[in-house]
Coordinates of C-alpha atoms (C1' of nucleotides) in Angstrom, one line a residue:
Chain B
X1 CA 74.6 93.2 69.5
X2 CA 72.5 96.4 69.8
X3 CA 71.5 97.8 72.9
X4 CA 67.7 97.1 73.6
X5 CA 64.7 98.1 75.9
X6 CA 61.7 97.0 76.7
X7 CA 59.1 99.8 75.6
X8 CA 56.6 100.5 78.0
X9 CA 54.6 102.4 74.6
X10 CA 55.7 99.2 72.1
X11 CA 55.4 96.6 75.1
X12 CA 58.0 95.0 73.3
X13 CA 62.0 94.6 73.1
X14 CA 63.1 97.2 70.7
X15 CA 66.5 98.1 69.4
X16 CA 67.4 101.5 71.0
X17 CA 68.3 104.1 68.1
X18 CA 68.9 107.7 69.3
X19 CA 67.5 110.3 67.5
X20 CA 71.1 112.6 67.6
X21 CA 74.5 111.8 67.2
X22 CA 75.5 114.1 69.6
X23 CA 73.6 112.3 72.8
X24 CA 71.3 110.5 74.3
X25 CA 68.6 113.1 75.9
X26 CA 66.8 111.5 78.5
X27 CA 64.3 112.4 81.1
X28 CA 63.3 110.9 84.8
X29 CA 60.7 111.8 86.9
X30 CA 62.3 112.9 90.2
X31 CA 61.0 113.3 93.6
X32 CA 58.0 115.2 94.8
X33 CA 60.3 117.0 97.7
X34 CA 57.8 116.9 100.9
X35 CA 59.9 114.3 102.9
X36 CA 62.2 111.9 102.9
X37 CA 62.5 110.0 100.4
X38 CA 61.8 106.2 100.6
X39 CA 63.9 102.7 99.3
X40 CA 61.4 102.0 97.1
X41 CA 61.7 105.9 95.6
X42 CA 65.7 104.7 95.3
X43 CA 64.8 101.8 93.8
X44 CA 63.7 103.6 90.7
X45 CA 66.3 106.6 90.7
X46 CA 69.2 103.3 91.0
X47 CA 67.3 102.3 88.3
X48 CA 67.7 105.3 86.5
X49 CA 71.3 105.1 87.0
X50 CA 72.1 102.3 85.5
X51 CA 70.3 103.2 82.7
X52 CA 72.7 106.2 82.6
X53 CA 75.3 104.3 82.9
X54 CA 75.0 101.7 81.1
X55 CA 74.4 104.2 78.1
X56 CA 77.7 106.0 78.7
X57 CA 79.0 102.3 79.1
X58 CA 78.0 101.6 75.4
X59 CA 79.8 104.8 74.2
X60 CA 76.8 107.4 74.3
X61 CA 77.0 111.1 76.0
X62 CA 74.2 110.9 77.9
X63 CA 71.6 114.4 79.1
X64 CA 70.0 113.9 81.5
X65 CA 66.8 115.8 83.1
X66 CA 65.5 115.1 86.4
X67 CA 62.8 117.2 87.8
X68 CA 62.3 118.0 91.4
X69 CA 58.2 118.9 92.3
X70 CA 58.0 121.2 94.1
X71 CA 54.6 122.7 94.1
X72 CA 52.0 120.5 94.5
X73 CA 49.4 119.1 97.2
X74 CA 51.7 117.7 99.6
X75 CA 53.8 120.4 99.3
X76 CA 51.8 122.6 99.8
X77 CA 49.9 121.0 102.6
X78 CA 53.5 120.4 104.4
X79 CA 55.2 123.7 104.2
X80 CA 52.0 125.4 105.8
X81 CA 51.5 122.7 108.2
X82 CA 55.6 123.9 108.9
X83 CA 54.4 127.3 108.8
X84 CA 57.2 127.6 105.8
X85 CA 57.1 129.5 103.0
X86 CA 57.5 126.5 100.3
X87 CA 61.0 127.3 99.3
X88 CA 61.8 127.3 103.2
X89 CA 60.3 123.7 103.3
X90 CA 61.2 122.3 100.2
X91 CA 64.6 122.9 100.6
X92 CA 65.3 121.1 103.2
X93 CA 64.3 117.9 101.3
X94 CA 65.9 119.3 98.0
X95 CA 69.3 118.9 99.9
X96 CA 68.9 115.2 101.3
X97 CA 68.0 114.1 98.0
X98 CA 71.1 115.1 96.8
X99 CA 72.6 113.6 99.7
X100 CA 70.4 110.2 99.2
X101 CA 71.7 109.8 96.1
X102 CA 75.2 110.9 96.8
X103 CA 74.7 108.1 99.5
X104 CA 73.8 105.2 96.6
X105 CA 76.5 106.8 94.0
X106 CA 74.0 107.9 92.2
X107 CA 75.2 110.1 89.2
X108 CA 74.0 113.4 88.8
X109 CA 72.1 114.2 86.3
X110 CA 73.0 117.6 84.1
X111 CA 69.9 119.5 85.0
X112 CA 67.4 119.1 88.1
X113 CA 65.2 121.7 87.1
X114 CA 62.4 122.6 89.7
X115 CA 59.0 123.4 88.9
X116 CA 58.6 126.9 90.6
X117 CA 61.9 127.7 88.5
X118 CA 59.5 127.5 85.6
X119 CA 56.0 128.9 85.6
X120 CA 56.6 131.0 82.8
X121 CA 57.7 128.0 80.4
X122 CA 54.4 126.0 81.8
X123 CA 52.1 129.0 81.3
X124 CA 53.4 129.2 77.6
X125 CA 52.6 125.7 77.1
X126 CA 49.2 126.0 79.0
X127 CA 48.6 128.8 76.5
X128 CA 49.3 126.6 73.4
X129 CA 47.3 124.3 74.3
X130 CA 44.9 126.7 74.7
X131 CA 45.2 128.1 71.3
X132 CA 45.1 125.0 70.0
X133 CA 41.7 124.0 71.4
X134 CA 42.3 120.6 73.4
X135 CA 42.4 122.9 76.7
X136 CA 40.1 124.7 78.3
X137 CA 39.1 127.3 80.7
X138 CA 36.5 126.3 83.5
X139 CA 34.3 128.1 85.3
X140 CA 36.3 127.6 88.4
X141 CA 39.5 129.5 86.7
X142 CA 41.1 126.3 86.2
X143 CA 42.5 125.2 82.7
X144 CA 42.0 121.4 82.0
X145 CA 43.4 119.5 79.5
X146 CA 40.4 117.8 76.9
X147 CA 41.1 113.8 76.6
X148 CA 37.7 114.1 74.4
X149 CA 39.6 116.3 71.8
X150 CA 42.8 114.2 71.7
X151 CA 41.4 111.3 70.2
X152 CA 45.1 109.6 70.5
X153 CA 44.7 109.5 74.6
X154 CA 45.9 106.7 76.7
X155 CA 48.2 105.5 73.5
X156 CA 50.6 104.3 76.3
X157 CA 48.5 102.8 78.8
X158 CA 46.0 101.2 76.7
X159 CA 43.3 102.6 79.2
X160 CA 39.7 103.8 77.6
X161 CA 38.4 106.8 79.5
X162 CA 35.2 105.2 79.5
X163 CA 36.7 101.8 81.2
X164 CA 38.5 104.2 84.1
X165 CA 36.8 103.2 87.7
X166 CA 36.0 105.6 89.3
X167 CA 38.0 106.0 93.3
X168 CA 37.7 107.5 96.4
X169 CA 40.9 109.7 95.1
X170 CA 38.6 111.8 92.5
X171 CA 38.3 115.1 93.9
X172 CA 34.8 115.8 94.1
X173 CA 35.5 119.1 93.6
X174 CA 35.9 118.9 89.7
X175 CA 32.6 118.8 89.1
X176 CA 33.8 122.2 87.2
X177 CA 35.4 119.5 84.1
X178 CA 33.6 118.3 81.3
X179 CA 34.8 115.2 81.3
X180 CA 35.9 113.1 84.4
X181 CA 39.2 112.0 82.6
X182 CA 39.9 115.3 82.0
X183 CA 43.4 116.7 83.8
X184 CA 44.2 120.2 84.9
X185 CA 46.9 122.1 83.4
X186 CA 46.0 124.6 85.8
X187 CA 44.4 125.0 89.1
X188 CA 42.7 127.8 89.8
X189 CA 43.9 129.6 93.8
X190 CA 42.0 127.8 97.1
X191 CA 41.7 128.8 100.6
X192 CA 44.0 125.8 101.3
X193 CA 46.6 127.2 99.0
X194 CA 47.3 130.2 101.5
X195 CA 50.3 132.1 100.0
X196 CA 51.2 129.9 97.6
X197 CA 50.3 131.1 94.2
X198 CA 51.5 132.7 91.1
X199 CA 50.0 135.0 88.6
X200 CA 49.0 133.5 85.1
X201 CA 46.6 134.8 81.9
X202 CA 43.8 132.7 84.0
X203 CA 44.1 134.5 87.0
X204 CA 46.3 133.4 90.5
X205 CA 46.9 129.6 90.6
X206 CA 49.1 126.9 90.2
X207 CA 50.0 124.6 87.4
X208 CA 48.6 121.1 87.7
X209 CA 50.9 118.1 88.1
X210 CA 52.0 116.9 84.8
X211 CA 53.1 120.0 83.1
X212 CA 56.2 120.9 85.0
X213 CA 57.8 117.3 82.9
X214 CA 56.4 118.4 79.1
X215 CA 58.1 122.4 79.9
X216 CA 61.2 121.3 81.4
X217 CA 61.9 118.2 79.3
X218 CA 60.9 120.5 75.9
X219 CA 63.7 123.1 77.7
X220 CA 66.5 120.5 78.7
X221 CA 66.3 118.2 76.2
X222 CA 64.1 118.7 73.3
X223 CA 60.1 118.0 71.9
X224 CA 60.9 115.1 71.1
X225 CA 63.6 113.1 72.9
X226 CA 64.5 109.3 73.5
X227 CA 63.9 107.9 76.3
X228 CA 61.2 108.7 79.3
X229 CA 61.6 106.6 82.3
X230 CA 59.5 106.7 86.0
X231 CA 58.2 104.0 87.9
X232 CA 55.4 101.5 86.9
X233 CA 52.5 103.5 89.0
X234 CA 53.7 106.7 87.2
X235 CA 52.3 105.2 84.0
X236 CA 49.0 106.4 84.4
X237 CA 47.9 109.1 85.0
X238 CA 51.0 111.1 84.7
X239 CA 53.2 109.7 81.5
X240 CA 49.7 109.6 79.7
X241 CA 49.0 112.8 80.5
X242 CA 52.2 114.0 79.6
X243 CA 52.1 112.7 76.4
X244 CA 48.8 114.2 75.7
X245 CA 49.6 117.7 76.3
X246 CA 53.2 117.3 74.9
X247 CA 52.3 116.2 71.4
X248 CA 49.1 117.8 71.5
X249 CA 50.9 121.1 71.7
X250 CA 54.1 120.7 69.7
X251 CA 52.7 118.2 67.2
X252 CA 55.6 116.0 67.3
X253 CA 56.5 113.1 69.0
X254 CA 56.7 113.1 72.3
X255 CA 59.6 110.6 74.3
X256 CA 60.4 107.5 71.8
X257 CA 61.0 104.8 74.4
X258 CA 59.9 104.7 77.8
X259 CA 60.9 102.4 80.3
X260 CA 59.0 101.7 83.2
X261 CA 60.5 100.4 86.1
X262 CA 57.9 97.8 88.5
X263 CA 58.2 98.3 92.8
X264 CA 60.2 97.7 95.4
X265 CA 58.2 95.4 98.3
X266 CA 59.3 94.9 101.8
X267 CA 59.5 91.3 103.0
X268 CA 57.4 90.5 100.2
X269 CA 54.4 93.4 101.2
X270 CA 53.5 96.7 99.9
X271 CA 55.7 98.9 102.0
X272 CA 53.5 101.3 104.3
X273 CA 53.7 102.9 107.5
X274 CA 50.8 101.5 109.1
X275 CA 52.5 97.6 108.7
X276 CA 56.2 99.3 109.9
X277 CA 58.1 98.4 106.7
X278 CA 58.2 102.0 105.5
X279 CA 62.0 102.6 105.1
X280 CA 63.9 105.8 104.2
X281 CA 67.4 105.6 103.4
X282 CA 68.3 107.4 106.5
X283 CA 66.3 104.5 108.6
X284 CA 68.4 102.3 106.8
X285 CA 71.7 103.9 107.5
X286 CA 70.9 103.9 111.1
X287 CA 70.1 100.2 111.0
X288 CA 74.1 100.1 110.0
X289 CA 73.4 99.3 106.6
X290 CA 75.6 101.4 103.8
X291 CA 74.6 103.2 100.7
X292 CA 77.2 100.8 99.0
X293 CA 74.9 97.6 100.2
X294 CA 71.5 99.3 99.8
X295 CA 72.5 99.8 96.1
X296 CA 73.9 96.6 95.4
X297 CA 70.4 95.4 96.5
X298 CA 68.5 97.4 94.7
X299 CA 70.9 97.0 91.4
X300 CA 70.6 93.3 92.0
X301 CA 67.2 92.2 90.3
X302 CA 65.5 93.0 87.1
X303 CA 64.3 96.4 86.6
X304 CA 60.8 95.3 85.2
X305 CA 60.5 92.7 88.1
X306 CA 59.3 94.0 91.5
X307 CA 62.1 93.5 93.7
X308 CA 61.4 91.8 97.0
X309 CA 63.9 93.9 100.0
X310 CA 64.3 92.7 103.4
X311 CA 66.8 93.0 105.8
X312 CA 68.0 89.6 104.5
X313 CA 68.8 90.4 101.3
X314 CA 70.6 93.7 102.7
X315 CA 73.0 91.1 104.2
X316 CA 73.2 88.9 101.7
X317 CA 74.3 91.9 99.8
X318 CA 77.2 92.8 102.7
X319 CA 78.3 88.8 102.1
X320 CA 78.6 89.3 98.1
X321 CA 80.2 92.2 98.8
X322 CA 82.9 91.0 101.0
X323 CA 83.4 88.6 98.2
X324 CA 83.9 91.3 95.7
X325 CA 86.7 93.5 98.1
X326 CA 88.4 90.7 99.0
X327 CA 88.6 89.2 95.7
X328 CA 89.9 92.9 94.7
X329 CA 92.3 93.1 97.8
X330 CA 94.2 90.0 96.8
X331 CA 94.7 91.4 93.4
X332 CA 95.8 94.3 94.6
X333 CA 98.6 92.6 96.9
X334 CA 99.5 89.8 94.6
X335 CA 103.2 90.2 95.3
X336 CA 105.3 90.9 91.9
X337 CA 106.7 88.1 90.5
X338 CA 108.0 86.8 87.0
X339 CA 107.9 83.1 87.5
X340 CA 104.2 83.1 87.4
X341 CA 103.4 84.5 84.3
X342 CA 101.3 82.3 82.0
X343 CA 100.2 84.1 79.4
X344 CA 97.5 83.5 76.9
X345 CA 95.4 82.1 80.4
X346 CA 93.7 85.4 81.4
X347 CA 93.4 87.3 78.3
X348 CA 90.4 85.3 77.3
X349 CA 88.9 84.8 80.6
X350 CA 88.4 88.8 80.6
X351 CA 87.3 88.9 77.4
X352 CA 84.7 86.7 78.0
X353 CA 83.6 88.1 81.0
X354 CA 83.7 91.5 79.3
X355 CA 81.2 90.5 76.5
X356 CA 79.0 88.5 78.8
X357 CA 78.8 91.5 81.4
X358 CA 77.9 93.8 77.9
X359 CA 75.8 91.9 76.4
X360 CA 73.6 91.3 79.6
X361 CA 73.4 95.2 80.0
X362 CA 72.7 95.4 76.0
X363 CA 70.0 93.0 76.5
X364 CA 67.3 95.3 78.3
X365 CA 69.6 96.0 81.5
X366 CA 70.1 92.6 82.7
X367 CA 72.0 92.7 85.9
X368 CA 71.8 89.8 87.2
X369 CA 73.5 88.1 83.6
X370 CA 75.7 90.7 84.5
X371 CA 76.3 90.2 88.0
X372 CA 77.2 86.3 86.9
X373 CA 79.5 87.6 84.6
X374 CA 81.3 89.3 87.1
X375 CA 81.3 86.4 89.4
X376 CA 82.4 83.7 87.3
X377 CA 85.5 85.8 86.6
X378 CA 86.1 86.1 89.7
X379 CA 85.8 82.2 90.3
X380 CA 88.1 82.1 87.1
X381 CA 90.6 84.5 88.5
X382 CA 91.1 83.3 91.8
X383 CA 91.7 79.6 90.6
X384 CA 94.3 81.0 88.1
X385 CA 96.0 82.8 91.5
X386 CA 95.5 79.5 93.7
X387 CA 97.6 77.7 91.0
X388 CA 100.2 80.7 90.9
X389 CA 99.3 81.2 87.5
X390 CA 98.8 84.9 87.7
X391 CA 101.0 87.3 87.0
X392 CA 101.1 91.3 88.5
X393 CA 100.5 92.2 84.8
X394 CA 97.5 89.9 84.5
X395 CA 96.2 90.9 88.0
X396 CA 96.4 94.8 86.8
X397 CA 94.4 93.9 83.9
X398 CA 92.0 92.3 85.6
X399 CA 91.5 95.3 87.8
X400 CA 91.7 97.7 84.9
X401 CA 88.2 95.0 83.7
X402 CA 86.8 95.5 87.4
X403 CA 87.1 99.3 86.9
X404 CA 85.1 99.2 83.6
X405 CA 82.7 97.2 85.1
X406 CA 82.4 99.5 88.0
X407 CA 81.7 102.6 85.7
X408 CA 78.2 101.0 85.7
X409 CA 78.1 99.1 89.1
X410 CA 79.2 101.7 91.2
X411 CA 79.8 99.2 93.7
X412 CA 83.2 98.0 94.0
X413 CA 85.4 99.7 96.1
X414 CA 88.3 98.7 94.2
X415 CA 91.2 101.3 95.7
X416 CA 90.0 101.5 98.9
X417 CA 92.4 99.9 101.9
X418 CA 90.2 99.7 105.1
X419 CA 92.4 102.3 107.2
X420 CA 94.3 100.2 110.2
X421 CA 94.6 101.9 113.3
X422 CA 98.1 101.7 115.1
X423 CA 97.2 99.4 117.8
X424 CA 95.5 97.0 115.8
X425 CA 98.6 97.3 113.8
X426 CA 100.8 96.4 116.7
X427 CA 98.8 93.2 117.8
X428 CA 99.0 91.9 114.5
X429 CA 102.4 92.1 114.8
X430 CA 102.7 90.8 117.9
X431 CA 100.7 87.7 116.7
X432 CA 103.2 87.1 113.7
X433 CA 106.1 87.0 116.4
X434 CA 103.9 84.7 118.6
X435 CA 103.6 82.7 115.3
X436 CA 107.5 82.6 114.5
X437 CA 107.9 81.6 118.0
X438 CA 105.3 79.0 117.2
X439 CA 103.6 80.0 120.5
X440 CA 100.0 79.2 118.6
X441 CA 97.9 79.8 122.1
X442 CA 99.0 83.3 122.0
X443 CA 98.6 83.8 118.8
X444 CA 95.4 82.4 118.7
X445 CA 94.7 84.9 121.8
X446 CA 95.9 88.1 120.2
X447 CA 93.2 86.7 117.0
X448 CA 90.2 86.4 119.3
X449 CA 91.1 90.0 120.8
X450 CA 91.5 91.3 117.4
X451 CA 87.9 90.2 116.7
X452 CA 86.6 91.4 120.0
X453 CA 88.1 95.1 118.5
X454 CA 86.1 94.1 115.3
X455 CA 88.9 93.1 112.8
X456 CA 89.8 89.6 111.3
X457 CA 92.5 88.3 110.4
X458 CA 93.8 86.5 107.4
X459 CA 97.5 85.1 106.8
X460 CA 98.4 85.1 103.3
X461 CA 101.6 84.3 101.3
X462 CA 101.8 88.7 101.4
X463 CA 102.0 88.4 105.0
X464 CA 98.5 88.6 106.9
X465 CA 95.4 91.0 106.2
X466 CA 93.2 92.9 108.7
X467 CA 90.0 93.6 107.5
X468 CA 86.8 95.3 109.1
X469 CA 84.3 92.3 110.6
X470 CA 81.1 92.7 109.6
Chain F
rG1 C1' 34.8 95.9 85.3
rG2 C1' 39.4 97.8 82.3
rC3 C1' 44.8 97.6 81.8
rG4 C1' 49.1 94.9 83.4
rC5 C1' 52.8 91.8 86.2
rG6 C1' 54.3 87.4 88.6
rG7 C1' 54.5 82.0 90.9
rU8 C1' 62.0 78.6 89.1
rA9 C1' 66.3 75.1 95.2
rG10 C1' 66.2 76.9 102.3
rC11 C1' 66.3 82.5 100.7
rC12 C1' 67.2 86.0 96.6
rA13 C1' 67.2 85.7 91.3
rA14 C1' 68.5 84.9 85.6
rG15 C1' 66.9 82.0 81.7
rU16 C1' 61.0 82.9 76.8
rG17 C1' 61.7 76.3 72.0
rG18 C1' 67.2 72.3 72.6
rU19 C1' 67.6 69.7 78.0
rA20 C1' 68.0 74.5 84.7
rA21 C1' 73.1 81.0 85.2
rG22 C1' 74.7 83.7 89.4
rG23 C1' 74.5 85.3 94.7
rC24 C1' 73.5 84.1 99.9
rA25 C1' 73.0 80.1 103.2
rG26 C1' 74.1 74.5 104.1
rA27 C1' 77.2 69.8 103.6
rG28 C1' 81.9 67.2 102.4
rG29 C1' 86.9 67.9 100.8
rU30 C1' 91.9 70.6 99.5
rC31 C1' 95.0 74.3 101.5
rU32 C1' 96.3 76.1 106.7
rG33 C1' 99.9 75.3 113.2
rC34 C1' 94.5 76.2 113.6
rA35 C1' 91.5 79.5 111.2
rA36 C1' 90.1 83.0 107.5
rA37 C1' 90.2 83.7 102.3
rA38 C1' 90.4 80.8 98.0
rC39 C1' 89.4 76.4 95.2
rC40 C1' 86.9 71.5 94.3
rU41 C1' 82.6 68.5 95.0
rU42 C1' 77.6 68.6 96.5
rU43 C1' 72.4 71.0 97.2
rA44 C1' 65.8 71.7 91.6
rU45 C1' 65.3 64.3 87.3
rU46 C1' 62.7 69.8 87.5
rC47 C1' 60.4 75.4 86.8
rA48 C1' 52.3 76.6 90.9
rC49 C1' 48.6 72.9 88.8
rC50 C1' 45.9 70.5 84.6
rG51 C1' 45.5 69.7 79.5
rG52 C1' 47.4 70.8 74.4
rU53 C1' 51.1 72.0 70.3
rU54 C1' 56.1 70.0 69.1
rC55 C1' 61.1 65.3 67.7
rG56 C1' 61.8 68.4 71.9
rA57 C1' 58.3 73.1 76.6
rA58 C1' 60.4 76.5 82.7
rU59 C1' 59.9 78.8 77.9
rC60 C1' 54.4 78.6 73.0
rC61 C1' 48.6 77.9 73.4
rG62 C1' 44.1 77.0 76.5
rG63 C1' 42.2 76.4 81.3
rU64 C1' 42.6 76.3 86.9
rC65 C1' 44.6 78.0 91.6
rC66 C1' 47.5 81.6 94.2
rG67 C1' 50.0 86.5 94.9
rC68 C1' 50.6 91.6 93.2
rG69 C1' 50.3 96.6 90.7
rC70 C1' 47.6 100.7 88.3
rC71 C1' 42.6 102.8 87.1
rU72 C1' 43.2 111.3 88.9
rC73 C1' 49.0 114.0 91.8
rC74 C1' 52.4 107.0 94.7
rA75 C1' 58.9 105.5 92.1

RNA sequence: GGCGCGGUAGCCAAGUGGUAAGGCAGAGGUCUGCAAAACCUUUAUUCACCGGUUCGAAUCCGGUCCGCGCCUCCA
């Protein structure tokens, strides 16, 4: 079965076909670097990566472009209201992005490119669409984009410039357009700006929003590439827009498939500071939560379905989890043995599970087909062990599968041992002689204590585990 | 007004024509010195509601109710 996405451009299931051999070139809007970035932000770039992944899963090299804004009105208005220069200000949030996303194992893309790294690319393209004649100059010294000479605008969103409602958020100072839906390639320099400016053919400005993505993706990747993904709201204006000026100035095709990826809500409401569920991951680390648990949260629902997070689900997450490194733990400790062997009994219970897990991410990134995948092996696996049916050799293979899996889960933890210190070391041991001494009340003691230090206890037929209680 | 999404168990969430995955939580059981973990059984005669199409509908069509997103710099 062929991989397949939904098309935001199609709206429909399509076969994904790259357009190289070589690999997949594929570009994600990134963060607008003025703050903090928030769980529902994460929600899309963890979407993001398991689009990544889940290409590399099924064999492709993957490129990857991500674009960090930096220039633009928040931007701006923050690093003055810092009294930064913009690098100065926008570098502090360039650096816990990376950290965010090191936080949810996020794989880095090959380029971040910035947008102040790249006036000269988007003046050049300004230009071209100036040549061509869809842009033009204002009297203002801004350059704006022409919908009414791209007769092919809002291909993608379906939306009639003559439909658009008009909102508090049009800038009444545009009266310098032609045409209300017009967009600005350029902005021409404002008091508000203060130093931040660059020199262009138009005079001092800055470029408008949706440029930066058609330069850098045409530099990175290619005119035309495959795939174009951003969150739902980013559909219009900016994709739109993007398209416009792309194929309006290269002629060709812009992204092929574009995959849109709906919001995150916070117990069940539009997260926003004013109703106190505005979370960033850092306020969610401080809560105690981990990157590990905020992913699996984020991974766990359908990309195109708004996904519903609450502190809830977070630990929901921590139970399913457990389930997963305990499940990996006994694996890993299943003591070698050659009376257990029964062949021919896993073999096709990974298999399966294999197939089902690929086919769900085939089939438009289903991850919670492929989360049940995952867990019915487990269920599988674990009755196979509780009938000492399992062999080491089977129990490797099963955690060579869990690897795979984990190329596109990133979730699983599979090598790591919680680190014991010595003393919890020593009253476990001194609970196993209480044991052999069948002295149960001190046993039972030393377990309570163990739990007041925050680690339980588990006798198996390896001897008993410690783990970390959550 | 335009474009679009959704309502499935206590909670989260798959399933888009063949008789309701999975996770979390709950109940009972097996195992255990007791636990934990694991396993087994159990938890939706039913998918917001009303009609229709069909041998057959959570899935398709029409309508109703409810919730949500975007419509100029929100992922």
């Amino acid at each position: 079965m062929p991989l397949k996405f939904y098309n935001s451009l199609s709206r429909q299931i399509e076969p994904f076909v790259p357009l190289h051999q070589d690999a997949v070139r594929l570009y994600t809007c990134g963060p607008t670097v003025y703050n903090y970035a928030h769980i529902g932000n994460f929600r899309a770039y963890v979407f993001e990566d398991l689009l990544r992944r889940t290409l590399k899963y099924c064999g492709y090299r993957v490129i990857q472009a991500m674009n960090l804004t930096d220039v633009d009105d928040k931007t701006i208005r923050g690093a003055r209201a810092a009294g930064q220069s913009l690098d100065e200000f926008t570098k502090l949030f360039k650096r816990a992005f990376f950290e965010d996303i090191k936080t949810l194992r996020i794989e880095p893309a090959e380029h971040y490119p910035a947008a102040t790294e790249h006036l000269p690319e988007m003046i050049e393209l300004i230009q071209r669409l100036l040549d061509r004649g869809v842009a033009y100059r204002a009297d203002d010294g801004s350059v704006y984009f022409s919908i009414g000479r791209y007769p092919q605008y809002g291909r993608l969103t379906k939306i009639k410039p003559e439909d658009m409602r008009s909102t508090g958020r049009v800038r009444n100072d545009e009266y310098a357009k032609e045409a209300v839906a017009d967009f600005a390639l350029w902005k021409a320099y404002q008091e508000e700006d203060g130093a931040i400016c660059w020199d262009s053919p138009w005079g001092r400005g800055r470029p408008g929003w949706h440029i930066e993505c058609s330069a850098m993706s045409m530099k990175y990747l290619s005119p035309s590439f495959d795939i174009h993904t951003g969150g739902i709201d980013n559909m219009f204006p900016h994709h739109e827009d993007e398209i416009a000026q792309s194929e309006a100035a290269t002629g060709q095709p812009f992204a092929r498939y574009w995959l849109h990826c709906a919001h995150l809500v916070v117990d069940g409401q539009k997260m926003s500071k004013s109703l106190g569920n505005f979370f960033t991951l850092r306020d969610l680390l401080e809560q105690g939560l981990t990157g590990r648990e905020i992913r699996y949260v984020l991974l766990g629902g359908h990309y195109r379905q708004s996904l519903n997070f609450s502190l809830q689900s977070a630990r929901d997450a921590r139970a399913a989890l457990q389930r997963l490194d305990d499940f990996a733990a006994r694996l890993r400790q299943l003591p070698n043995s050659t009376e257990t062997d029964a062949p021919g009994i896993v073999q096709p219970l990974l298999e399966r599970a294999e197939t089902q897990f690929r086919q769900a991410l085939e089939d438009d990134l289903n991850m919670a087909e492929a989360l049940a995948a995952l867990f019915s092996l487990i269920r599988d696996v674990n009755r196979q062990i509780d009938q000492q049916t399992l062999a080491r050799p089977a129990a490797d293979a099963t955690l060579a599968l869990l690897r795979e899996f984990d190329r596109v889960l990133a979730v699983l933890d599979l090598d790591r041992e919680p680190a014991v210190p010595a003393e919890i070391e020593s009253l476990a041991e001194a609970r196993q002689e209480a044991r052999r001494q069948r002295d149960f009340a001190q046993a039972d003691a030393i377990r309570d204590r163990l739990l007041a230090e925050g680690w339980l206890i588990e006798d198996t037929p390896a001897g008993p585990r410690l783990k970390p209680a959550n």
